[in-house]
Amino acid sequence: MNIDPERNVTIILPFSMIMALVQAKPILSMFSDEDEVKQIIRIIDALQASAMEYIRQEDGEVLDYLAGDTKSDDFDLLDDQSESDDEFNGEK
């Protein structure tokens, strides 16, 4: 099977596994003169950055919901409906 190496995939890992990889970076750094090891360190950095961004987004969405943010997509349909009802009744 030929798979495009540029294809994005979604992987679900416990954050503890990502942190275990981050903790292994100092050991890998001892062999950083090898191109393969440099690539592995870049992959670990990308995994960590991606995981942190995902967590920030999730926490932000939860905090917005708990704060009662009525500008979310869930409430847009209700707002659009009331505006169209007003226009139908000749109000603006």
PDB file of C-alpha atoms in Angstrom:
ATOM      1  CA  MET A   1       0.000   0.000   0.000  1.00  0.00           C
ATOM      2  CA  ASN A   2       1.392   3.404  -0.984  1.00  0.00           C
ATOM      3  CA  ILE A   3       0.721   6.115   1.574  1.00  0.00           C
ATOM      4  CA  ASP A   4       1.466   9.759   0.921  1.00  0.00           C
ATOM      5  CA  PRO A   5       4.175  10.745   3.452  1.00  0.00           C
ATOM      6  CA  GLU A   6       2.717  14.284   3.603  1.00  0.00           C
ATOM      7  CA  ARG A   7      -0.718  13.011   4.638  1.00  0.00           C
ATOM      8  CA  ASN A   8      -1.911  14.236   8.038  1.00  0.00           C
ATOM      9  CA  VAL A   9      -3.034  11.654  10.561  1.00  0.00           C
ATOM     10  CA  THR A  10      -4.668  11.920  13.958  1.00  0.00           C
ATOM     11  CA  ILE A  11      -3.049   9.935  16.732  1.00  0.00           C
ATOM     12  CA  ILE A  12      -4.463   9.607  20.224  1.00  0.00           C
ATOM     13  CA  LEU A  13      -1.811   9.184  22.904  1.00  0.00           C
ATOM     14  CA  PRO A  14      -1.886   9.700  26.635  1.00  0.00           C
ATOM     15  CA  PHE A  15      -0.047  12.903  27.504  1.00  0.00           C
ATOM     16  CA  SER A  16       2.195  10.827  29.790  1.00  0.00           C
ATOM     17  CA  MET A  17       3.621   9.022  26.737  1.00  0.00           C
ATOM     18  CA  ILE A  18       4.487  12.345  25.102  1.00  0.00           C
ATOM     19  CA  MET A  19       6.142  13.512  28.319  1.00  0.00           C
ATOM     20  CA  ALA A  20       8.140  10.257  28.444  1.00  0.00           C
ATOM     21  CA  LEU A  21       9.467  11.058  24.980  1.00  0.00           C
ATOM     22  CA  VAL A  22      10.318  14.600  26.083  1.00  0.00           C
ATOM     23  CA  GLN A  23      12.203  13.220  29.076  1.00  0.00           C
ATOM     24  CA  ALA A  24      14.222  10.985  26.714  1.00  0.00           C
ATOM     25  CA  LYS A  25      15.453  13.985  24.689  1.00  0.00           C
ATOM     26  CA  PRO A  26      18.554  14.582  26.867  1.00  0.00           C
ATOM     27  CA  ILE A  27      19.676  11.020  26.221  1.00  0.00           C
ATOM     28  CA  LEU A  28      18.980  11.363  22.515  1.00  0.00           C
ATOM     29  CA  SER A  29      20.874  14.658  22.468  1.00  0.00           C
ATOM     30  CA  MET A  30      24.066  12.779  23.265  1.00  0.00           C
ATOM     31  CA  PHE A  31      23.770  11.316  19.765  1.00  0.00           C
ATOM     32  CA  SER A  32      22.593  14.499  18.056  1.00  0.00           C
ATOM     33  CA  ASP A  33      25.384  14.367  15.491  1.00  0.00           C
ATOM     34  CA  GLU A  34      23.341  11.650  13.731  1.00  0.00           C
ATOM     35  CA  ASP A  35      20.761  12.984  11.268  1.00  0.00           C
ATOM     36  CA  GLU A  36      18.191  10.356  12.276  1.00  0.00           C
ATOM     37  CA  VAL A  37      18.433  11.373  15.931  1.00  0.00           C
ATOM     38  CA  LYS A  38      17.982  15.041  14.989  1.00  0.00           C
ATOM     39  CA  GLN A  39      14.843  14.083  13.088  1.00  0.00           C
ATOM     40  CA  ILE A  40      13.501  12.122  16.070  1.00  0.00           C
ATOM     41  CA  ILE A  41      14.102  15.104  18.365  1.00  0.00           C
ATOM     42  CA  ARG A  42      12.193  17.345  15.911  1.00  0.00           C
ATOM     43  CA  ILE A  43       9.332  14.845  15.902  1.00  0.00           C
ATOM     44  CA  ILE A  44       9.227  14.789  19.710  1.00  0.00           C
ATOM     45  CA  ASP A  45       9.189  18.605  19.775  1.00  0.00           C
ATOM     46  CA  ALA A  46       6.355  18.674  17.235  1.00  0.00           C
ATOM     47  CA  LEU A  47       4.340  16.112  19.223  1.00  0.00           C
ATOM     48  CA  GLN A  48       4.789  18.112  22.416  1.00  0.00           C
ATOM     49  CA  ALA A  49       3.861  21.432  20.775  1.00  0.00           C
ATOM     50  CA  SER A  50       0.839  19.884  19.098  1.00  0.00           C
ATOM     51  CA  ALA A  51      -0.357  18.270  22.328  1.00  0.00           C
ATOM     52  CA  MET A  52       0.050  21.516  24.273  1.00  0.00           C
ATOM     53  CA  GLU A  53      -1.889  23.485  21.647  1.00  0.00           C
ATOM     54  CA  TYR A  54      -4.678  20.891  21.659  1.00  0.00           C
ATOM     55  CA  ILE A  55      -4.917  21.067  25.458  1.00  0.00           C
ATOM     56  CA  ARG A  56      -4.984  24.900  25.380  1.00  0.00           C
ATOM     57  CA  GLN A  57      -7.798  24.847  22.827  1.00  0.00           C
ATOM     58  CA  GLU A  58      -9.800  22.273  24.761  1.00  0.00           C
ATOM     59  CA  ASP A  59      -9.355  24.146  28.034  1.00  0.00           C
ATOM     60  CA  GLY A  60     -10.348  27.388  26.331  1.00  0.00           C
ATOM     61  CA  GLU A  61     -13.535  25.881  24.924  1.00  0.00           C
ATOM     62  CA  VAL A  62     -14.460  24.435  28.307  1.00  0.00           C
ATOM     63  CA  LEU A  63     -13.776  27.734  30.075  1.00  0.00           C
ATOM     64  CA  ASP A  64     -15.818  29.638  27.455  1.00  0.00           C
ATOM     65  CA  TYR A  65     -18.713  27.229  27.961  1.00  0.00           C
ATOM     66  CA  LEU A  66     -18.520  27.487  31.749  1.00  0.00           C
ATOM     67  CA  ALA A  67     -18.327  31.282  31.556  1.00  0.00           C
ATOM     68  CA  GLY A  68     -21.585  31.302  29.623  1.00  0.00           C
ATOM     69  CA  ASP A  69     -20.173  32.553  26.331  1.00  0.00           C
ATOM     70  CA  THR A  70     -23.301  32.994  24.196  1.00  0.00           C
ATOM     71  CA  LYS A  71     -21.302  33.750  21.046  1.00  0.00           C
ATOM     72  CA  SER A  72     -20.561  30.079  20.407  1.00  0.00           C
ATOM     73  CA  ASP A  73     -21.860  28.270  17.320  1.00  0.00           C
ATOM     74  CA  ASP A  74     -24.500  26.478  19.414  1.00  0.00           C
ATOM     75  CA  PHE A  75     -26.363  29.712  19.950  1.00  0.00           C
ATOM     76  CA  ASP A  76     -25.910  31.256  16.496  1.00  0.00           C
ATOM     77  CA  LEU A  77     -28.848  29.317  15.083  1.00  0.00           C
ATOM     78  CA  LEU A  78     -31.152  30.703  17.756  1.00  0.00           C
ATOM     79  CA  ASP A  79     -29.967  34.258  17.065  1.00  0.00           C
ATOM     80  CA  ASP A  80     -30.399  33.840  13.302  1.00  0.00           C
ATOM     81  CA  GLN A  81     -33.888  32.439  13.760  1.00  0.00           C
ATOM     82  CA  SER A  82     -35.081  35.348  15.926  1.00  0.00           C
ATOM     83  CA  GLU A  83     -33.659  37.879  13.426  1.00  0.00           C
ATOM     84  CA  SER A  84     -35.451  36.219  10.510  1.00  0.00           C
ATOM     85  CA  ASP A  85     -38.701  36.147  12.532  1.00  0.00           C
ATOM     86  CA  ASP A  86     -38.362  39.899  13.184  1.00  0.00           C
ATOM     87  CA  GLU A  87     -37.806  40.594   9.481  1.00  0.00           C
ATOM     88  CA  PHE A  88     -40.831  38.421   8.603  1.00  0.00           C
ATOM     89  CA  ASN A  89     -42.998  40.435  11.005  1.00  0.00           C
ATOM     90  CA  GLY A  90     -41.782  43.702   9.478  1.00  0.00           C
ATOM     91  CA  GLU A  91     -39.460  44.540  12.387  1.00  0.00           C
ATOM     92  CA  LYS A  92     -35.782  45.233  12.255  1.00  0.00           C
TER      93      LYS A  92
END
